[in-house]
PDB file of C-alpha atoms in Angstrom:
ATOM      1  CA  ASP M 251      13.795  13.258  -0.041  1.00 89.00           C
ATOM      2  CA  GLU M 252      13.075  10.821  -2.864  1.00 92.00           C
ATOM      3  CA  SER M 253      13.679   7.861  -0.546  1.00 91.00           C
ATOM      4  CA  ASP M 254      10.571   8.857   1.448  1.00 90.00           C
ATOM      5  CA  ASN M 255       7.781   8.375  -1.102  1.00 89.00           C
ATOM      6  CA  ARG M 256       5.192   6.480   0.946  1.00 88.00           C
ATOM      7  CA  PRO M 257       3.045   8.902   2.937  1.00 89.00           C
ATOM      8  CA  GLY M 258       0.883   7.406   5.656  1.00 86.00           C
ATOM      9  CA  ALA M 259      -2.335   8.451   7.330  1.00 84.00           C
ATOM     10  CA  ARG M 260      -0.508  11.155   9.295  1.00 85.00           C
ATOM     11  CA  GLY M 261       0.649  12.704   6.033  1.00 87.00           C
ATOM     12  CA  GLY M 262       3.231  15.324   5.195  1.00 94.00           C
ATOM     13  CA  VAL M 263       4.307  17.685   2.430  1.00 95.00           C
ATOM     14  CA  TYR M 264       5.270  15.809  -0.728  1.00 96.00           C
ATOM     15  CA  VAL M 265       6.017  16.385  -4.397  1.00 97.00           C
ATOM     16  CA  VAL M 266       3.487  14.394  -6.418  1.00 96.00           C
ATOM     17  CA  ARG M 267       2.733  13.893 -10.087  1.00 95.00           C
ATOM     18  CA  LEU M 268      -0.982  14.185 -10.764  1.00 91.00           C
ATOM     19  CA  ASP M 269      -2.457  14.250 -14.268  1.00 90.00           C
ATOM     20  CA  GLY M 270       1.018  14.914 -15.699  1.00 92.00           C
ATOM     21  CA  ALA M 271       1.771  17.921 -13.476  1.00 94.00           C
ATOM     22  CA  LEU M 272       4.244  18.111 -10.578  1.00 96.00           C
ATOM     23  CA  ILE M 273       2.772  19.743  -7.492  1.00 95.00           C
ATOM     24  CA  VAL M 274       3.800  20.268  -3.859  1.00 95.00           C
ATOM     25  CA  LYS M 275       0.922  19.578  -1.473  1.00 96.00           C
ATOM     26  CA  ARG M 276       0.033  17.967   1.831  1.00 96.00           C
ATOM     27  CA  VAL M 277      -0.519  14.279   1.123  1.00 96.00           C
ATOM     28  CA  SER M 278      -2.018  11.513   3.238  1.00 94.00           C
ATOM     29  CA  VAL M 279      -3.029   7.953   2.418  1.00 93.00           C
ATOM     30  CA  ARG M 280      -5.862   6.066   4.045  1.00 92.00           C
ATOM     31  CA  ALA M 281      -7.554   2.853   2.872  1.00 93.00           C
ATOM     32  CA  GLY M 282      -5.971   3.004  -0.594  1.00 91.00           C
ATOM     33  CA  GLN M 283      -7.088   6.587  -1.173  1.00 95.00           C
ATOM     34  CA  VAL M 284      -4.653   9.493  -1.514  1.00 95.00           C
ATOM     35  CA  THR M 285      -5.821  12.876  -0.239  1.00 96.00           C
ATOM     36  CA  ILE M 286      -3.992  15.879  -1.676  1.00 96.00           C
ATOM     37  CA  ALA M 287      -4.615  19.109   0.221  1.00 96.00           C
ATOM     38  CA  SER M 288      -3.466  22.685  -0.252  1.00 95.00           C
ATOM     39  CA  ASP M 289      -2.633  25.067   2.583  1.00 92.00           C
ATOM     40  CA  ASN M 290      -4.598  27.662   0.603  1.00 94.00           C
ATOM     41  CA  PRO M 291      -8.288  27.313   1.569  1.00 94.00           C
ATOM     42  CA  ALA M 292      -9.321  28.571  -1.892  1.00 96.00           C
ATOM     43  CA  TYR M 293      -8.319  25.164  -3.313  1.00 94.00           C
ATOM     44  CA  PRO M 294     -10.364  22.109  -2.317  1.00 96.00           C
ATOM     45  CA  SER M 295      -8.752  18.787  -1.398  1.00 96.00           C
ATOM     46  CA  ILE M 296      -8.465  16.093  -4.066  1.00 95.00           C
ATOM     47  CA  THR M 297      -8.971  12.394  -3.310  1.00 97.00           C
ATOM     48  CA  ARG M 298      -7.831   9.773  -5.798  1.00 96.00           C
ATOM     49  CA  PRO M 299      -7.088   6.040  -5.757  1.00 95.00           C
ATOM     50  CA  ALA M 300      -3.449   5.420  -4.832  1.00 91.00           C
ATOM     51  CA  GLY M 301      -2.654   4.076  -8.320  1.00 91.00           C
ATOM     52  CA  GLU M 302      -3.489   7.421  -9.943  1.00 93.00           C
ATOM     53  CA  VAL M 303      -0.949   9.470  -7.955  1.00 94.00           C
ATOM     54  CA  GLU M 304       2.837   9.165  -8.196  1.00 95.00           C
ATOM     55  CA  VAL M 305       4.557  10.347  -5.022  1.00 95.00           C
ATOM     56  CA  ILE M 306       8.022  11.608  -5.971  1.00 96.00           C
ATOM     57  CA  GLY M 307       9.329  12.371  -2.466  1.00 95.00           C
ATOM     58  CA  ARG M 308       8.863  14.204   0.811  1.00 95.00           C
ATOM     59  CA  VAL M 309       9.730  17.894   0.935  1.00 94.00           C
ATOM     60  CA  VAL M 310      12.496  18.635   3.431  1.00 90.00           C
ATOM     61  CA  TRP M 311      14.002  21.895   4.579  1.00 85.00           C
ATOM     62  CA  LEU M 312      17.662  22.480   5.301  1.00 76.00           C
ATOM     63  CA  SER M 313      18.898  25.622   6.973  1.00 80.00           C
ATOM     64  CA  ARG M 314      22.569  26.492   7.236  1.00 80.00           C
ATOM     65  CA  SER M 315      24.967  29.314   6.670  1.00 81.00           C
ATOM     66  CA  LEU M 316      26.149  29.744   3.082  1.00 75.00           C
ATOM     67  CA  ALA M 317      29.598  30.877   4.223  1.00 71.00           C
TER      68      ALA M 317
END
């Protein structure tokens, strides 16, 4: 959902552009800092100033019959 590109402190799963790469991660914003976290514990969280991260949109899921 590209209209939802402002994550708050509660966070959510978003598509973000970081250092030129598009990634899907859990994103939260607090005090001007963006925290990008993976569900995989092998990858540490990344914290950057809000101006260094472009939030493209929130990931949504739609389930329906194809027929």
